[in-house]
Coordinates of C-alpha atoms in Angstrom, one line a residue:
M1182 CA 19.1 -27.0 34.3
Q1183 CA 16.4 -25.2 32.4
Q1184 CA 16.2 -25.2 28.6
L1185 CA 14.4 -22.7 26.4
S1186 CA 11.1 -24.0 25.1
A1187 CA 10.6 -24.6 21.4
Q1188 CA 8.5 -21.4 21.2
D1189 CA 11.1 -19.3 23.0
A1190 CA 13.9 -20.6 20.8
Q1191 CA 11.9 -19.7 17.6
F1192 CA 12.4 -16.0 18.5
L1193 CA 16.2 -16.6 18.6
Y1194 CA 16.3 -18.5 15.3
M1195 CA 14.0 -16.1 13.4
E1196 CA 16.3 -13.1 14.0
T1197 CA 18.2 -11.4 11.2
N1198 CA 20.5 -8.3 11.1
K1199 CA 17.4 -6.2 10.1
S1200 CA 14.8 -7.6 12.4
H1201 CA 15.5 -8.2 16.1
S1202 CA 13.0 -10.2 18.3
Q1203 CA 12.8 -7.7 21.1
V1204 CA 10.1 -5.6 22.7
T1205 CA 10.4 -2.2 24.4
S1206 CA 8.0 -1.1 27.2
V1207 CA 8.0 2.6 28.2
S1208 CA 6.6 4.2 31.3
I1209 CA 6.5 8.0 31.8
F1210 CA 6.8 9.2 35.4
D1211 CA 5.9 12.4 37.2
P1212 CA 8.3 12.8 40.1
S1213 CA 6.2 15.5 41.8
T1214 CA 4.5 12.8 43.9
A1215 CA 7.8 11.3 45.1
P1216 CA 9.3 12.3 48.5
G1217 CA 11.0 15.7 48.0
G1218 CA 9.5 15.9 44.5
K1219 CA 12.5 14.4 42.9
V1220 CA 13.8 10.9 41.9
R1221 CA 17.6 10.4 41.3
F1222 CA 19.1 7.9 38.9
K1223 CA 20.8 6.1 41.8
Q1224 CA 17.5 5.6 43.5
I1225 CA 16.1 4.0 40.3
I1226 CA 19.0 1.5 40.3
E1227 CA 18.6 0.7 44.0
H1228 CA 14.8 0.1 43.5
V1229 CA 15.3 -2.3 40.6
Q1230 CA 18.0 -4.1 42.6
S1231 CA 15.6 -4.5 45.5
R1232 CA 13.0 -6.1 43.3
M1233 CA 15.2 -8.5 41.3
H1234 CA 14.0 -11.4 43.3
T1235 CA 10.5 -11.1 41.6
S1236 CA 11.6 -12.4 38.2
E1237 CA 14.1 -14.8 36.7
I1238 CA 14.6 -12.5 33.7
Y1239 CA 17.1 -10.2 35.5
R1240 CA 20.1 -12.4 36.1
R1241 CA 19.9 -15.3 33.6
R1242 CA 21.4 -15.3 30.2
I1243 CA 21.2 -17.6 27.2
Y1244 CA 23.8 -20.4 26.9
R1245 CA 23.9 -22.0 23.4
V1246 CA 24.6 -25.7 22.7
P1247 CA 27.5 -26.2 20.3
M1248 CA 26.4 -26.5 16.7
E1249 CA 22.8 -25.9 17.9
L1250 CA 22.4 -29.6 18.5
D1251 CA 19.8 -28.8 21.2
Y1252 CA 17.8 -25.9 22.5
P1253 CA 19.8 -23.3 24.5
Y1254 CA 19.8 -23.2 28.3
W1255 CA 19.1 -20.4 30.8
V1256 CA 22.1 -20.0 33.1
E1257 CA 23.0 -17.5 35.8
D1258 CA 25.2 -14.7 34.6
E1259 CA 28.3 -15.0 36.7
H1260 CA 29.5 -11.4 35.7
F1261 CA 26.1 -9.7 36.2
D1262 CA 26.5 -5.9 36.6
I1263 CA 23.2 -4.0 37.1
E1264 CA 24.8 -0.7 36.1
Y1265 CA 25.5 -2.1 32.6
H1266 CA 21.8 -2.9 32.2
I1267 CA 20.5 0.5 33.4
R1268 CA 21.7 3.6 31.5
H1269 CA 20.9 7.2 31.6
G1270 CA 20.3 10.0 29.0
R1271 CA 18.4 13.3 28.4
L1272 CA 16.2 14.6 25.6
P1273 CA 17.8 17.3 23.4
H1274 CA 16.2 20.6 22.9
P1275 CA 13.2 21.3 22.4
S1276 CA 12.5 18.2 24.6
D1277 CA 9.2 17.5 22.9
W1278 CA 7.1 14.5 21.8
R1279 CA 8.9 14.2 18.5
Q1280 CA 12.3 14.0 20.2
L1281 CA 11.1 11.4 22.6
C1282 CA 9.8 9.2 19.8
I1283 CA 13.1 9.5 17.9
H1284 CA 15.0 8.5 21.1
L1285 CA 12.8 5.5 21.7
A1286 CA 13.0 4.3 18.1
R1287 CA 16.8 4.5 18.2
F1288 CA 17.0 2.6 21.5
H1289 CA 14.6 -0.1 20.1
S1290 CA 16.6 -0.5 16.9
R1291 CA 19.9 -1.4 18.7
P1292 CA 20.2 -5.2 19.3
L1293 CA 20.7 -6.6 22.8
D1294 CA 24.0 -8.1 23.9
M1295 CA 23.0 -11.8 24.0
D1296 CA 26.1 -12.7 26.0
R1297 CA 24.4 -11.0 29.0
P1298 CA 20.9 -11.2 30.4
P1299 CA 18.7 -10.1 27.5
W1300 CA 17.3 -6.8 28.9
E1301 CA 18.2 -3.2 29.2
M1302 CA 16.7 -0.1 30.8
Y1303 CA 17.2 3.5 29.5
V1304 CA 16.2 6.4 31.8
I1305 CA 15.4 9.5 29.8
E1306 CA 15.2 12.8 31.6
G1307 CA 14.0 16.2 30.4
L1308 CA 10.5 15.5 29.2
D1309 CA 9.6 19.2 29.5
N1310 CA 7.5 20.1 26.4
I1311 CA 5.2 17.1 25.9
P1312 CA 1.4 17.6 25.9
N1313 CA -0.4 16.1 29.0
V1314 CA 2.9 15.3 30.6
P1315 CA 4.0 17.4 33.6
R1316 CA 7.2 19.4 33.1
G1317 CA 10.2 17.7 34.7
S1318 CA 8.9 14.2 34.0
Y1319 CA 11.2 11.3 33.0
A1320 CA 10.7 8.0 31.1
I1321 CA 12.1 4.5 31.6
A1322 CA 12.3 2.4 28.5
T1323 CA 12.9 -1.3 29.1
K1324 CA 14.0 -3.6 26.3
I1325 CA 13.6 -7.3 26.7
H1326 CA 14.2 -10.1 24.2
H1327 CA 11.1 -12.0 23.1
A1328 CA 12.8 -15.3 23.9
A1329 CA 12.6 -14.3 27.6
A1330 CA 9.0 -13.0 27.8
D1331 CA 5.8 -12.5 25.8
G1332 CA 3.4 -9.6 26.3
T1333 CA 1.6 -11.0 29.3
S1334 CA 4.8 -12.0 31.2
I1335 CA 6.3 -8.5 30.5
V1336 CA 3.3 -6.9 32.1
N1337 CA 3.9 -9.2 35.1
F1338 CA 7.6 -8.3 35.0
F1339 CA 6.7 -4.6 35.5
G1340 CA 4.1 -5.6 38.1
G1341 CA 7.1 -6.7 40.3
L1342 CA 8.7 -3.2 39.9
Q1343 CA 5.7 -0.9 40.4
D1344 CA 3.6 0.0 43.4
I1345 CA 0.0 0.9 44.1
D1346 CA 0.8 4.0 46.2
V1347 CA 3.6 6.4 47.0
Q1348 CA 4.5 4.6 50.1
G1349 CA 5.8 1.7 48.0
T1350 CA 3.2 -1.1 48.4
P1351 CA 4.0 -3.5 45.6
V1352 CA 1.4 -4.1 42.8
M1353 CA 2.1 -7.8 43.1
P1354 CA 3.1 -10.0 46.1
M1355 CA 6.8 -9.9 46.7
E1356 CA 7.3 -13.6 47.3
K1357 CA 10.5 -15.1 45.8
R1358 CA 9.9 -16.5 42.3
I1359 CA 13.5 -17.6 41.5
D1360 CA 14.6 -21.2 41.6
S1361 CA 18.4 -20.9 41.4
S1362 CA 18.8 -24.6 40.8
R1363 CA 17.2 -24.2 37.4
A1364 CA 19.9 -21.7 36.3
V1365 CA 22.9 -24.0 36.8
K1366 CA 25.3 -24.0 33.9
P1367 CA 25.4 -27.4 32.2
T1368 CA 28.7 -29.1 31.4
P1369 CA 29.6 -30.1 27.8
A1370 CA 29.0 -33.7 28.7
Q1371 CA 25.6 -33.0 30.1
M1372 CA 24.6 -31.0 27.1
G1373 CA 25.8 -33.7 24.7
I1374 CA 24.0 -36.5 26.6
R1375 CA 20.8 -34.6 26.8
S1376 CA 20.9 -33.6 23.1
M1377 CA 21.4 -37.2 22.1
I1378 CA 18.4 -38.3 24.2
N1379 CA 16.2 -35.5 23.0
T1380 CA 17.1 -36.2 19.3
V1381 CA 16.3 -39.9 19.7
K1382 CA 13.0 -39.3 21.6
S1383 CA 11.8 -36.5 19.3
P1384 CA 10.4 -38.7 16.5
V1385 CA 8.8 -41.0 19.0
K1386 CA 7.1 -38.1 20.8
V1387 CA 5.9 -36.5 17.5
V1388 CA 4.4 -39.8 16.3
D1389 CA 2.8 -40.4 19.7
T1390 CA 1.3 -36.9 19.7
L1391 CA -0.1 -37.4 16.1
M1392 CA -1.5 -40.9 17.0
R1393 CA -3.3 -39.5 20.1
S1394 CA -4.8 -36.7 18.0
A1395 CA -5.5 -38.8 14.9
P1396 CA -9.4 -38.5 14.9
A1397 CA -9.2 -34.7 15.5
I1398 CA -6.5 -34.4 12.8
V1399 CA -8.7 -35.9 10.2
Q1400 CA -11.5 -33.5 11.1
A1401 CA -9.2 -30.5 11.2
A1402 CA -7.8 -31.5 7.8
R1403 CA -11.2 -31.6 6.2
K1404 CA -12.0 -28.2 7.7
T1405 CA -8.7 -26.8 6.4
I1406 CA -9.4 -28.0 2.9
A1407 CA -12.9 -26.5 3.0
D1408 CA -11.6 -23.2 4.4
R1409 CA -8.9 -23.0 1.7
Q1410 CA -11.5 -23.5 -1.0
A1411 CA -13.7 -20.8 0.6
D1412 CA -10.6 -18.5 0.8
A1413 CA -9.4 -19.2 -2.7
G1414 CA -10.5 -15.8 -3.9
R1415 CA -9.3 -14.0 -0.8
K1416 CA -5.5 -13.6 -1.4
V1417 CA -3.3 -11.5 0.8
P1418 CA -2.4 -8.4 -1.2
I1419 CA 1.2 -7.2 -1.4
T1420 CA 1.4 -3.7 0.0
R1421 CA 4.2 -1.3 1.1
F1422 CA 4.1 -3.1 4.4
N1423 CA 5.4 -6.2 2.7
R1424 CA 8.5 -4.6 1.2
E1425 CA 12.0 -5.3 2.5
T1426 CA 12.3 -4.0 6.0
S1427 CA 15.2 -1.6 6.9
P1428 CA 16.9 -1.8 10.3
H1429 CA 15.9 1.8 11.2
R1430 CA 12.8 2.1 13.3
V1431 CA 10.2 4.8 13.6
F1432 CA 7.7 5.2 16.4
D1433 CA 4.6 7.2 17.4
A1434 CA 1.5 6.8 19.6
T1435 CA -1.9 8.2 20.4
E1436 CA -4.4 7.7 23.3
F1437 CA -8.1 7.3 23.8
T1438 CA -10.2 6.6 26.8
L1439 CA -11.2 3.1 27.6
A1440 CA -14.8 4.2 28.2
E1441 CA -15.1 5.5 24.6
F1442 CA -14.0 2.1 23.3
K1443 CA -16.5 0.3 25.6
D1444 CA -19.3 2.5 24.2
V1445 CA -18.4 1.6 20.6
K1446 CA -18.1 -2.1 21.6
N1447 CA -21.6 -2.1 23.2
A1448 CA -23.1 -0.7 20.0
V1449 CA -22.5 -4.0 18.2
E1450 CA -23.9 -6.9 20.1
G1451 CA -21.2 -9.5 20.9
A1452 CA -18.3 -7.3 19.8
T1453 CA -15.2 -7.1 22.0
I1454 CA -12.6 -4.4 22.7
N1455 CA -10.2 -6.3 20.5
D1456 CA -12.6 -6.2 17.6
V1457 CA -12.8 -2.4 18.0
V1458 CA -9.0 -2.2 18.1
I1459 CA -8.8 -4.1 14.8
C1460 CA -11.6 -2.0 13.2
V1461 CA -9.9 1.3 14.1
T1462 CA -6.6 0.0 12.7
S1463 CA -8.3 -1.2 9.6
G1464 CA -10.0 2.1 9.0
A1465 CA -6.7 3.9 9.5
L1466 CA -5.0 1.7 7.0
R1467 CA -7.8 2.3 4.5
K1468 CA -7.4 6.1 4.9
Y1469 CA -3.6 6.0 4.8
M1470 CA -3.5 3.8 1.6
I1471 CA -6.2 5.9 -0.1
H1472 CA -4.1 9.0 0.6
H1473 CA -1.1 7.3 -1.1
K1474 CA -3.3 5.8 -3.9
E1475 CA -2.3 2.3 -2.9
L1476 CA -5.5 0.7 -1.5
P1477 CA -5.8 -2.8 -2.9
A1478 CA -9.2 -4.3 -4.0
E1479 CA -8.6 -7.2 -1.6
S1480 CA -8.6 -6.8 2.2
L1481 CA -5.5 -6.7 4.2
R1482 CA -4.8 -9.5 6.7
A1483 CA -3.4 -9.1 10.2
F1484 CA -1.2 -11.4 12.4
C1485 CA -2.7 -11.3 16.0
P1486 CA -0.9 -13.1 18.9
I1487 CA -3.3 -14.7 21.4
N1488 CA -2.4 -15.4 25.1
V1489 CA -3.0 -19.0 25.9
R1490 CA -1.6 -19.0 29.5
E1491 CA -3.6 -20.8 32.1
A1492 CA -4.8 -18.8 35.1
G1493 CA -2.0 -18.2 37.5
G1494 CA 0.7 -18.7 34.9
E1495 CA 1.4 -15.1 34.2
S1496 CA 4.4 -14.9 36.4
T1497 CA 6.2 -17.6 34.4
P1498 CA 8.8 -16.1 32.1
G1499 CA 9.0 -17.2 28.4
N1500 CA 6.3 -17.4 25.8
N1501 CA 2.9 -19.2 25.8
I1502 CA 1.0 -17.7 22.8
S1503 CA -1.0 -18.9 19.8
T1504 CA -1.9 -16.8 16.8
M1505 CA -4.8 -16.0 14.5
A1506 CA -4.7 -14.2 11.1
P1507 CA -8.1 -12.5 10.5
T1508 CA -9.1 -10.6 7.4
I1509 CA -9.5 -7.0 8.7
F1510 CA -11.9 -5.8 5.9
T1511 CA -10.1 -2.7 4.6
D1512 CA -12.3 -3.0 1.6
I1513 CA -15.4 -2.0 3.6
A1514 CA -15.9 1.7 3.8
H1515 CA -18.7 2.0 6.4
P1516 CA -17.1 1.7 9.9
V1517 CA -20.0 -0.2 11.6
E1518 CA -20.3 -2.7 8.8
R1519 CA -16.6 -3.2 9.0
L1520 CA -16.8 -3.8 12.8
Q1521 CA -19.6 -6.3 12.3
A1522 CA -17.6 -8.2 9.6
I1523 CA -14.5 -8.2 11.9
F1524 CA -16.5 -9.5 14.8
A1525 CA -17.8 -12.4 12.7
E1526 CA -14.3 -13.1 11.4
T1527 CA -12.5 -13.1 14.8
K1528 CA -15.3 -15.2 16.3
Q1529 CA -14.7 -17.9 13.7
Q1530 CA -11.0 -17.7 14.1
K1531 CA -11.2 -18.0 17.9
A1532 CA -13.4 -21.0 17.5
A1533 CA -10.8 -22.6 15.3
Q1534 CA -8.0 -21.8 17.8
A1535 CA -10.0 -23.5 20.6
G1536 CA -10.0 -26.7 18.5
I1537 CA -7.3 -29.2 18.0
S1538 CA -5.1 -27.3 15.5
A1539 CA -3.5 -24.8 17.9
R1540 CA -2.9 -27.4 20.7
L1541 CA -1.6 -29.9 18.2
M1542 CA 0.9 -27.5 16.6
T1543 CA 2.2 -26.5 20.1
D1544 CA 2.6 -30.2 21.1
V1545 CA 4.3 -31.1 17.8
T1546 CA 6.8 -28.2 17.7
R1547 CA 7.7 -28.9 21.3
H1548 CA 9.2 -32.2 20.2
I1549 CA 10.9 -31.1 17.0
P1550 CA 14.8 -31.2 17.3
A1551 CA 16.5 -27.8 17.8
S1552 CA 18.6 -28.2 14.6
T1553 CA 15.5 -28.8 12.5
Q1554 CA 13.7 -25.8 14.0
L1555 CA 16.8 -23.6 13.3
L1556 CA 17.0 -24.7 9.7
A1557 CA 13.2 -24.2 9.2
A1558 CA 13.4 -20.7 10.8
R1559 CA 16.2 -19.7 8.6
L1560 CA 14.5 -21.0 5.5
L1561 CA 11.3 -19.1 6.4
A1562 CA 13.3 -15.9 7.0
S1563 CA 15.1 -16.2 3.7
S1564 CA 12.0 -17.1 1.8
E1565 CA 10.2 -13.9 3.0
T1566 CA 7.1 -16.0 4.0
A1567 CA 5.9 -13.6 6.6
G1568 CA 5.0 -11.0 4.0
S1569 CA 3.1 -13.4 1.9
M1570 CA 0.8 -14.6 4.7
T1571 CA -0.1 -11.3 6.5
N1572 CA 0.4 -7.6 6.1
L1573 CA 0.9 -6.4 9.6
C1574 CA 0.8 -7.4 13.3
I1575 CA -1.9 -6.2 15.8
S1576 CA -1.3 -7.0 19.4
N1577 CA -3.7 -6.0 22.3
V1578 CA -2.3 -6.5 25.8
P1579 CA -4.3 -5.3 28.8
G1580 CA -2.2 -3.4 31.4
P1581 CA -2.9 -2.2 35.0
A1582 CA -6.4 -0.8 35.5
I1583 CA -5.3 1.3 38.4
Q1584 CA -2.8 4.2 39.0
T1585 CA 0.7 2.8 39.7
Y1586 CA 3.9 4.3 41.0
M1587 CA 7.7 3.6 41.2
N1588 CA 10.0 5.3 43.6
G1589 CA 7.0 7.3 44.7
A1590 CA 6.7 8.8 41.2
R1591 CA 3.3 8.6 39.5
V1592 CA 3.1 6.6 36.2
V1593 CA 1.5 9.1 33.7
R1594 CA 1.5 7.0 30.6
N1595 CA 2.6 3.6 29.2
L1596 CA 4.0 3.1 25.7
G1597 CA 5.3 0.1 23.8
L1598 CA 7.4 -0.8 20.7
G1599 CA 7.0 -4.2 19.0
P1600 CA 9.3 -6.3 16.9
L1601 CA 9.1 -6.2 13.1
A1602 CA 9.5 -9.3 10.9
D1603 CA 11.3 -8.9 7.6
R1604 CA 8.7 -7.9 5.0
M1605 CA 6.0 -7.3 7.6
G1606 CA 6.9 -3.7 8.4
L1607 CA 4.1 -2.5 10.6
F1608 CA 3.4 -3.4 14.3
V1609 CA 0.4 -2.0 16.1
A1610 CA 0.7 -2.6 19.8
V1611 CA -2.3 -1.5 21.9
G1612 CA -2.2 -1.4 25.6
S1613 CA -4.5 -0.2 28.4
Y1614 CA -3.6 1.6 31.6
N1615 CA -5.7 3.3 34.2
G1616 CA -8.7 3.9 32.0
M1617 CA -6.8 4.8 28.8
M1618 CA -6.1 2.9 25.5
C1619 CA -2.8 3.7 23.8
F1620 CA -2.1 2.8 20.1
N1621 CA 1.6 2.4 19.7
I1622 CA 2.9 2.2 16.1
T1623 CA 6.3 0.7 15.2
S1624 CA 7.5 0.7 11.6
C1625 CA 10.7 1.4 9.6
R1626 CA 11.7 4.6 7.7
R1627 CA 11.4 2.8 4.4
T1628 CA 7.9 1.5 5.0
M1629 CA 6.3 4.5 6.8
P1630 CA 8.3 7.7 6.5
D1631 CA 5.2 9.7 7.4
I1632 CA 4.2 7.9 10.6
D1633 CA 2.7 11.1 12.1
F1634 CA 0.2 11.1 9.3
F1635 CA -0.8 7.5 10.1
I1636 CA -1.4 8.6 13.7
E1637 CA -3.9 11.2 12.3
C1638 CA -5.5 8.4 10.3
I1639 CA -6.0 6.4 13.5
R1640 CA -7.7 9.3 15.3
D1641 CA -9.9 10.0 12.3
S1642 CA -10.8 6.3 12.0
F1643 CA -11.9 6.1 15.6
A1644 CA -13.9 9.4 15.3
E1645 CA -15.8 8.0 12.3
L1646 CA -16.5 4.7 14.1
Q1647 CA -17.6 6.5 17.2
A1648 CA -20.0 8.8 15.3
A1649 CA -21.4 5.9 13.3
A1650 CA -21.9 3.7 16.4
A1651 CA -23.8 6.6 18.1
Q1652 CA -26.3 6.6 15.3
L1653 CA -27.3 3.0 15.9
P1654 CA -30.4 2.2 17.9
A1655 CA -29.8 1.2 21.5
P1656 CA -28.6 -2.5 21.6
K1657 CA -31.0 -5.1 23.0
K1658 CA -30.4 -6.3 26.5
S1659 CA -28.2 -9.4 26.7
K1660 CA -29.8 -12.8 27.1
K1661 CA -28.1 -13.2 30.5
T1662 CA -29.8 -10.1 31.8
A1663 CA -33.2 -11.2 30.3
R1664 CA -32.9 -14.6 32.0
K1665 CA -32.2 -13.0 35.3
K1666 CA -35.2 -10.7 35.0
K1667 CA -37.5 -13.5 33.9
A1668 CA -36.3 -15.9 36.5
P1669 CA -39.0 -15.1 39.2
A1670 CA -41.8 -15.4 36.7
A1671 CA -40.4 -18.7 35.4
D1672 CA -40.4 -20.0 39.0
K1673 CA -44.2 -19.4 39.1
A1674 CA -44.8 -21.3 35.9
P1675 CA -44.9 -24.8 37.6
A1676 CA -47.7 -23.5 39.8
A1677 CA -49.9 -23.2 36.6
K1678 CA -49.5 -27.0 36.1
K1679 CA -50.8 -27.6 39.6
A1680 CA -53.9 -25.5 39.1
P1681 CA -56.3 -27.4 41.4
A1682 CA -59.4 -26.0 39.8
A1683 CA -58.5 -27.1 36.3
K1684 CA -57.4 -30.6 37.3
K1685 CA -60.2 -31.4 39.8
A1686 CA -63.1 -29.9 37.7
P1687 CA -63.9 -33.1 35.8
A1688 CA -64.1 -35.2 39.0
A1689 CA -66.3 -32.7 40.8
K1690 CA -69.6 -33.6 38.9
K1691 CA -71.7 -33.1 42.1
A1692 CA -70.1 -29.6 42.9
S1693 CA -72.3 -26.6 42.8
A1694 CA -72.4 -24.1 39.9
T1695 CA -70.9 -21.5 42.1
K1696 CA -67.7 -23.5 42.7
K1697 CA -67.4 -24.1 38.9
A1698 CA -67.7 -20.4 38.3
S1699 CA -65.0 -19.6 40.8
A1700 CA -62.7 -22.2 39.3
T1701 CA -63.2 -20.7 35.9
K1702 CA -62.2 -17.2 37.2
K1703 CA -59.0 -18.5 38.6
A1704 CA -57.9 -20.2 35.4
P1705 CA -55.9 -18.3 32.8
A1706 CA -57.7 -16.7 29.8
A1707 CA -56.5 -19.5 27.6
D1708 CA -58.2 -22.1 29.9
R1709 CA -61.6 -20.5 29.7
K1710 CA -62.4 -21.7 26.2
P1711 CA -62.4 -25.4 27.0
A1712 CA -64.1 -24.8 30.3
A1713 CA -67.0 -23.0 28.7
K1714 CA -68.8 -26.3 27.7
A1715 CA -68.9 -29.5 29.7
K1716 CA -66.9 -32.1 27.9
P1717 CA -65.4 -35.5 28.8
S1718 CA -62.4 -35.3 31.1
K1719 CA -60.1 -36.8 28.5
T1720 CA -60.7 -33.9 26.1
R1721 CA -60.2 -31.4 28.9
R1722 CA -56.9 -32.9 29.9
S1723 CA -55.6 -33.0 26.4
R1724 CA -56.2 -29.3 26.1
K1725 CA -54.9 -28.3 29.5
K1726 CA -51.4 -29.6 28.9
P1727 CA -50.5 -27.2 26.1
V1728 CA -52.0 -24.4 28.2
A1729 CA -49.4 -24.9 30.9
K1730 CA -46.7 -24.8 28.3
V1731 CA -48.0 -21.5 27.0
S1732 CA -48.0 -20.0 30.5
A1733 CA -44.4 -21.0 31.0
R1734 CA -43.4 -19.6 27.7
N1735 CA -45.1 -16.3 28.3
A1736 CA -43.4 -16.1 31.7

């Protein structure tokens, strides 16, 4: 029997009728590379069915404990029907980008049937008038509940479906990853006994966790107090993104090359791709809000998920994430200055996440009873807390760096739609694929009725940042590169300490003047001053030691 983790269950408990905890990933395929230049709907179903052994997500559903006395269980769906989960449709005329975005937004808005495995696929044909997409292409939109997978495990989920060539060589090894014994349906007696045990153990485990972490907790508390005092004047402004969220979603996206992002990143020493993503989003928000005469004096703050999976844990379904909430400096007009400020902010936030606070909260929440978590989640949802702490969500999830295929059809482009929390009505999901970076914007009609204008703001923001970064002087070489280049010279430095002429000169009183002269020539320029006059050996030794250090430093 396998229960949902505390973090997985939170995505169930936080749901409302206006905000559903589900993510939608979209791949656009060009069937011209497939055998015969065509892929039929039946072939797609057969392909998915042949790869279902690669993930536990396909067949298992959520089984709730009565009265929410404990966390729900994952159980095998005894009535599983793959044709219920994979459906088919076609874009209406004129089959353009706008129609595709409307179709995807409607599909994403509809809640999943939680009495079945929490995923659906929607095959959309007729992508005939979309720029940079071959005529006759089709899209597959896959919607998965966040309780079943986070961004990283979703990428791994699709890795089990897609191939690296038209012959069908899988992207990932096709070993069996399903343990059927973990999906056995528990009896009411088993659930009752386990819930009683967990409820009794929970306070003990929480206290034990706190006691083990006591010294670090004190240090973290002091830091938190200091940070709150420093941030006293930096309040989260209430914007249109913090208004009540409607259940109707809107979606749009735009692409850039990954090479362009790397060029901008390299212009500011130490900056990362993620910093550039936040900076571009910040600049777009600034432009958008200036246009609507709504830019607040205070900077907006973003909610950013962080993957904390250990190496090799990507194939495990469920969630393993932490978060940070950096200020994104929408109050700074100059793009490079904004990027530098964001880099400093995220660096500080990541250092804090590496400390005790993130690990401690994960350990503590894991031992809180399910009924307490459910009550807390509902109180948070009803109190509209999300909108008072952050303004939007920015998520950057790396995707495949190579060209991929499915049923022999080439993947042209990947898109993604993220979940909206009530009163946090903007989700910016950024993903990379085959040398491209895609900004995917999810909002609601009430919050952002002109989403196409926001896409223009993103393009303009990146163009400004790119132009400003190009004006900067060439960045200095990294310290690692400098060390590598200096390494051979540094190896020779110890030889300066062994300089036989400098050390043996005091003892060779009977040596000829010719030998003294040759020894002087071999010594470094800094050694010649003390060697010019004959002095006692102690004085010479006292001056020779710093000389060796100078030589090593210069090397």
